[in-house]
Each structure stands twice: as C-alpha cells, then as structure tokens.
C-alpha cells in the first residue's frame, strides 16, 4: 500500500478567466478546496498538496489562509507545476484533479483552459499529451497515478471561433510499462459537464467527493475501479431520473491489476473469441450494431469505437469504411482478434446509448457469436 507521505497532489480549480464574465463558473474553486481538504484528512502532507486556483472574487477569501501552497491557475504556472516541480519530484502516487472549462480539439485531444485564456488566445493544457508525458520515461517517479477531470468535452464552434486552439506541447518521452495511470473524466467526447452553481460544485466532482468520503480510510489509495463502478451506477440513475445527461468515462494506460485497456465492465475474465466464428454470427452482430441509433452518427460511431481496447487504439486499427455497415463488419471482425474486445464493444454501446433495447439485442448477438465456431 502506498503511504500518504509518498503521495503528491495537484488540484486545479478555474472559475474566473481573463476572457471575462461570460466564462465565469461558480464551483470549481470550492471543489478544489473540498478535494484539498480530503487529501489533508487522509494524511497527505500539506507541502505535497499544491492548489492552483482562479476563484471568482466573491469566493476568494477562503484562499487567504490555507495550510498548503496556493498558486494562480494561469498557463505558465500550470506548466511549471506539472513539467518542472511534479515531474522532478520523488513520490509513489500522483493525484491530478482539474475543474473548469474544456473542449475536444479537431484531433480528438481533450483540452482544459487555463485562467489566462481569452476568446482569441484560449491558452490551455492538452490533457492527452500530459497523460502521455506522465506515463513515459520522462517521469521516473509516480508509478501510480489518478487523474480526475471535471470539465466539458464540447466540440469547438468553428463559426464563432476566429483562431485555432493554441498548443503548448509537452516534452516527448518514450512509452514505458512502469506507470499505472487511471483517468476519470466527467463526460465523454461531445458532452457538457454540469456545473451546479447553486451548490457551487460540479455534478461529477460532487459525486466523486461523496464516494471518496465514504471510502475505506484504511485503504490508500481508494480502489479506483470501485470508484468508477459506483460513478457509473450513480450517473445511470441520474440520467434515468432526468437529472443528468453526462456519462463519465474511465481510461487507463495499464490497469493496476495487470490488465491493459479501458475499464468498461468488471466481472469474470473475458472468454476467448472462437477460432472460426460463423459468418452468420458475425453478420448478426454487425446488424445489431447497425440498429444502435448512435452508430448512425459518424461522431458517435467514432466515440463508440474509440472506447474499445484503449491499449491498441481500435479506431486506428479500423479506419472509417465507405458505409456504416462495412465499418460495423470491420469492427466486429477486428474485435474477434482480441480477447474481451467483443464484450467491451457491448459496454461501449451501453455507455453511448444507455440501456436501449438495441443494446440488449447487441449483447445477445455477441454472446451467440462467442459461442459459435
């Protein structure tokens, strides 16, 4: 078990942006305070808890006397903390928590905006590059990492944007299997993360903090797989009651149990695919996949495929075909090459389409496929 004394924390909460009041959020700074307090309660040393915050003026007083370092959340400070201080620090476990505005760029990278972003110079942190950097050989410490991101993954509106997103690259490192990195995002690509201004909290942050408060105090760090499973059930219930539209997702580079890929389901080990599945069974799965409404949208289809087997990058292995049907067939046949991938395809459909009847039919078709041959 990693001791709290060997844990380092970076918490970022951006409420006020140089872009002006249209960008204001009332909640990320208060969430940052709550997260920082939780780490202190779990005996993480105050000097190893760094908070970068840009609060609204009415929320600034609480930051005047804190037991841990407090810094502004501008881009220069964000990069200095992550690239210089944290990357060079000695430790076993790293937590990074971010709350604020975010988007997905044209390349599919998740970006979160820094406090000095303005409309024509939306300075940001490329989360995908940051995650790759911290799981590379450029960072010798922090073999275990947990990243929590409560930010939108909206697609930028090109009609209202005069310039492309600026890019400040992280140094390149070589991939290594020595880092176990889990990342929980409040939403999937194209969705908006709900901020509850009346409660001064993000919905995702509120639920994460609630679950962390109930976690076993004798276990450090908390079981991130159990945390995600609880979040998944919580948000499924909130969506069913019309209280949320967002779907949290969980990615990892190498699971702490030794598995690789993306956590979409838990339970018994996946059964291997049949050596020679029947064409009829493959066709049945492809037809069931075509029936899922989200499959008809190119963007949603790409998101669904991207959720399967994050270790191999299924979307890179199976490029978009001329028709949705051909894409479905290619995806099914490719999934059969990787143990567990057909089941992950069902879970990806469930994440994107919920518990629709079409998803149940897809699950049944996949079960039949795995029993054929």
C-alpha positions in Angstrom: 0.0 0.0 0.0 1.3 3.4 -1.0 1.7 5.6 2.1 0.1 9.1 2.0 3.5 10.6 2.8 4.7 9.4 -0.6 1.7 11.0 -2.4 1.8 14.2 -4.3 -1.3 16.2 -5.3 -2.1 18.9 -7.8 -5.6 20.4 -7.7 -6.8 23.0 -10.2 -10.0 25.0 -10.0 -10.7 27.7 -12.6 -13.7 29.8 -12.1 -12.6 33.2 -13.4 -11.0 33.6 -16.8 -9.4 36.6 -18.5 -12.0 36.1 -21.2 -14.5 37.9 -19.0 -17.7 37.1 -17.1 -19.2 35.1 -19.9 -16.7 32.4 -19.0 -17.4 32.5 -15.2 -18.1 29.3 -13.3 -19.2 29.2 -9.7 -18.0 25.9 -8.3 -14.5 24.7 -9.4 -12.7 26.7 -6.7 -14.9 25.4 -4.0 -14.5 21.9 -5.3 -10.7 22.4 -5.3 -11.0 23.4 -1.6 -13.0 20.3 -0.8 -10.6 18.0 -2.7 -7.6 19.6 -0.9 -9.3 19.2 2.5 -10.0 15.5 1.7 -6.3 14.9 0.9 -5.2 16.6 4.1 -7.8 14.5 6.1 -6.2 11.4 4.5 -2.8 12.4 5.9 -1.2 13.7 2.7 1.4 16.2 3.9 0.3 19.8 3.3 3.6 20.6 1.5 2.7 17.8 -1.1 -0.7 19.3 -1.8 -0.5 22.1 -4.4 -3.6 24.0 -5.4 -3.8 26.2 -8.5 -7.0 28.3 -8.3 -8.6 31.2 -10.1 -11.7 31.9 -7.9 -14.5 34.3 -8.6 -14.0 37.5 -6.5 -16.8 36.5 -4.1 -15.1 33.2 -3.5 -11.5 34.4 -3.0 -11.4 35.0 0.8 -11.3 31.3 1.6 -7.9 31.0 -0.1 -6.1 33.6 2.0 -5.0 31.2 4.8 -4.5 27.7 3.7 -2.2 25.0 5.1 -0.9 24.1 1.7 0.7 26.0 -1.2 -1.8 28.1 -3.3 -0.9 29.4 -6.8 -2.7 31.0 -9.7 -4.1 28.8 -12.4 -2.6 30.6 -15.5 -0.9 28.5 -18.2 2.7 29.4 -17.1 2.0 28.2 -13.5 0.2 25.1 -14.6 3.2 24.1 -16.8 5.7 25.0 -14.2 3.9 22.9 -11.6 3.4 19.8 -13.8 6.5 19.9 -16.0 9.1 21.1 -13.6 8.1 20.6 -10.0 5.9 17.5 -10.1 7.8 15.7 -12.9 11.0 16.1 -11.0 9.6 15.2 -7.6 10.1 11.9 -5.8 7.0 10.0 -4.9 5.0 6.9 -5.5 1.4 8.2 -6.1 0.2 11.2 -8.0 -3.2 12.7 -8.0 -4.2 15.4 -10.5 -7.7 17.0 -10.2 -9.0 19.6 -12.6 -12.2 21.6 -12.7 -13.1 24.2 -15.2 -13.9 24.7 -18.9 -12.8 22.2 -21.6 -13.2 21.2 -25.2 -12.1 18.5 -27.6 -10.0 19.7 -30.5 -10.1 18.6 -34.1 -7.6 15.8 -33.4 -9.7 14.4 -30.6 -7.5 15.7 -27.8 -9.0 16.8 -24.6 -8.1 20.4 -23.7 -8.8 22.3 -20.5 -8.5 26.1 -20.4 -6.2 28.0 -18.1 -7.2 31.1 -16.2 -5.5 33.5 -18.7 -7.5 32.2 -21.6 -9.2 34.9 -23.7 -11.5 34.4 -26.7 -8.8 34.9 -29.3 -6.0 33.2 -27.3 -7.6 30.3 -25.5 -4.4 29.0 -23.7 -4.9 25.5 -22.4 -3.5 22.3 -21.2 -3.6 19.3 -23.6 -4.6 16.6 -21.3 -3.9 13.8 -23.7 -0.3 15.0 -24.1 0.0 15.5 -20.3 -1.2 12.0 -19.7 1.2 10.5 -22.2 4.1 12.6 -20.7 3.4 11.3 -17.2 3.3 7.7 -18.2 6.5 8.0 -20.2 10.2 7.5 -19.2 10.4 11.3 -18.8 8.9 10.9 -15.3 10.8 8.5 -13.2 8.6 8.6 -10.1 4.9 8.2 -9.6 4.4 4.7 -10.7 0.7 5.0 -9.8 -1.4 8.0 -10.9 -5.0 9.0 -10.7 -6.4 11.9 -12.8 -9.9 13.4 -12.2 -11.2 15.8 -14.7 -14.5 17.7 -14.3 -14.7 19.7 -17.5 -16.7 19.8 -20.7 -15.5 17.9 -23.7 -17.6 20.1 -26.1 -16.6 20.4 -29.8 -15.5 23.9 -30.6 -17.9 26.0 -32.6 -15.9 27.0 -35.7 -18.5 29.6 -36.7 -17.7 31.6 -33.5 -14.0 30.9 -33.3 -11.6 33.0 -35.3 -8.4 31.1 -34.4 -7.4 27.6 -33.7 -6.6 26.5 -30.2 -3.0 27.3 -29.3 -0.8 24.4 -28.5 1.9 24.3 -25.9 3.5 20.9 -26.3 4.8 18.6 -23.5 8.3 17.2 -24.0 8.4 13.9 -25.7 9.2 10.8 -23.8 9.3 7.1 -24.6 6.4 4.9 -23.6 7.1 2.7 -20.6 5.1 0.0 -18.9 6.3 1.2 -15.5 3.4 3.6 -14.8 -0.1 2.6 -13.9 -2.3 5.6 -14.8 -6.1 5.9 -14.3 -8.0 8.9 -15.6 -11.7 9.6 -14.8 -13.4 12.2 -17.0 -16.8 13.8 -16.1 -18.1 13.3 -19.7 -17.4 11.6 -22.9 -16.4 13.5 -26.1 -19.1 16.0 -27.3 -20.8 16.3 -23.9 -21.0 19.2 -21.4 -20.2 18.7 -17.7 -22.9 20.0 -15.5 -21.9 22.8 -13.0 -24.3 23.3 -10.2 -23.9 27.0 -9.5 -26.5 27.0 -6.7 -24.4 24.4 -4.8 -21.1 25.8 -6.0 -19.9 22.4 -7.3 -19.7 20.4 -10.4 -22.0 17.4 -10.5 -19.1 15.0 -11.3 -17.0 16.5 -8.5 -19.8 16.3 -6.0 -20.4 12.7 -6.6 -16.7 11.8 -6.6 -16.2 13.6 -3.3 -19.2 11.9 -1.8 -17.8 8.5 -2.8 -14.3 9.4 -1.6 -15.7 10.5 1.8 -17.3 7.0 2.2 -14.1 5.1 1.0 -12.3 2.8 3.4 -10.0 5.1 5.4 -7.5 2.3 5.9 -7.0 1.8 2.1 -4.7 4.2 0.3 -5.3 5.0 -2.4 -9.0 4.1 -2.7 -9.9 1.4 -5.2 -10.3 3.4 -8.4 -12.1 0.6 -10.2 -14.7 0.5 -7.4 -14.9 4.3 -7.6 -15.7 4.2 -11.3 -18.2 1.4 -11.0 -20.0 3.4 -8.3 -19.9 6.5 -10.5 -21.3 4.6 -13.5 -24.3 3.4 -11.5 -24.8 6.8 -9.9 -24.9 8.6 -13.3 -27.0 5.9 -14.8 -29.6 6.5 -12.1 -29.3 10.3 -12.5 -29.8 10.0 -16.3 -32.8 7.7 -15.8 -34.4 10.3 -13.5 -33.6 13.2 -15.9 -31.1 14.8 -13.5 -28.1 14.4 -15.7 -27.2 13.8 -19.4 -23.4 13.3 -19.0 -21.6 9.9 -19.0 -18.3 9.7 -17.1 -15.6 7.6 -18.7 -12.6 5.9 -17.2 -9.4 5.3 -19.1 -6.1 3.7 -18.1 -2.8 3.0 -19.7 -2.1 -0.1 -17.7 -4.6 -1.4 -15.1 -3.4 -1.8 -11.6 -4.4 -5.5 -11.7 -2.0 -6.0 -14.7 -4.6 -5.7 -17.4 -4.4 -3.1 -20.1 -7.0 -1.0 -21.9 -10.1 0.8 -20.8 -12.4 -0.2 -18.0 -15.9 -0.6 -19.4 -17.0 -3.6 -17.4 -16.0 -5.6 -14.4 -16.6 -9.2 -13.5 -15.2 -12.6 -14.7 -12.4 -12.8 -17.2 -13.5 -12.4 -20.8 -14.0 -15.6 -22.7 -11.7 -16.0 -25.8 -13.2 -15.5 -29.2 -14.0 -18.5 -31.3 -11.2 -19.6 -33.7 -13.6 -19.7 -36.7 -16.8 -17.8 -36.0 -19.6 -18.4 -38.4 -20.4 -15.7 -41.0 -24.0 -15.7 -39.9 -22.9 -14.9 -36.3 -20.6 -12.1 -37.4 -23.4 -10.7 -39.6 -25.9 -10.8 -36.7 -23.6 -8.8 -34.5 -23.0 -6.3 -37.3 -26.7 -5.9 -37.9 -27.3 -5.4 -34.2 -24.6 -2.8 -34.1 -26.2 -1.0 -37.0 -29.5 -0.9 -35.1 -28.0 1.1 -32.3 -29.1 4.7 -33.0 -25.8 6.2 -32.1 -24.0 4.1 -34.7 -25.6 6.1 -37.4 -23.8 9.3 -36.4 -20.2 9.4 -37.6 -19.1 11.3 -34.5 -20.9 9.0 -32.1 -19.7 6.0 -34.0 -16.1 7.2 -33.7 -16.6 7.7 -30.0 -18.0 4.2 -29.5 -15.1 2.6 -31.4 -12.6 4.7 -29.5 -14.0 3.3 -26.2 -12.9 -0.2 -27.1 -9.5 -1.5 -26.2 -7.7 1.7 -25.4 -4.4 -0.2 -25.3 -4.4 -1.0 -29.1 -6.4 2.0 -30.3 -9.2 0.2 -32.1 -10.1 3.4 -34.1 -6.6 3.5 -35.6 -6.8 -0.2 -36.4 -10.2 0.1 -38.1 -10.5 3.3 -40.1 -13.9 4.5 -41.2 -15.2 2.4 -44.1 -17.3 3.8 -47.0 -20.6 2.8 -45.3 -21.6 2.3 -41.6 -22.4 -1.4 -42.5 -18.9 -2.1 -43.7 -17.5 -0.3 -40.7 -19.6 -2.4 -38.4 -18.4 -5.6 -40.1 -14.7 -4.5 -39.9 -15.1 -3.6 -36.2 -16.7 -6.9 -35.3 -14.0 -8.9 -37.1 -11.2 -6.9 -35.6 -12.7 -7.3 -32.1 -12.6 -11.1 -32.6 -8.8 -10.8 -32.7 -8.6 -9.5 -29.1 -9.8 -11.4 -26.0 -12.5 -9.3 -24.3 -12.9 -6.8 -27.1 -16.4 -8.1 -28.2 -17.7 -7.6 -24.7 -16.1 -4.1 -24.5 -17.9 -3.3 -27.7 -21.2 -4.0 -25.9 -20.2 -1.9 -22.9 -19.2 0.9 -25.3 -22.6 0.8 -26.9 -24.2 0.8 -23.4 -22.2 3.9 -22.4 -23.2 5.7 -25.6 -26.8 4.6 -25.9 -27.8 3.6 -22.4 -29.9 0.5 -21.7 -31.7 0.8 -25.0 -33.4 -2.4 -26.4 -30.9 -2.3 -29.3 -28.0 -2.6 -26.8 -29.6 -5.6 -25.2 -30.0 -7.2 -28.7 -26.3 -6.4 -29.4 -25.3 -8.1 -26.2 -27.3 -11.2 -27.1 -25.8 -11.3 -30.6 -22.3 -11.0 -29.1 -23.0 -13.9 -26.7 -24.2 -16.0 -29.6 -21.1 -15.1 -31.6 -18.7 -16.1 -28.8 -20.5 -19.5 -28.6 -20.2 -20.2 -32.3 -17.4 -21.7 -34.3 
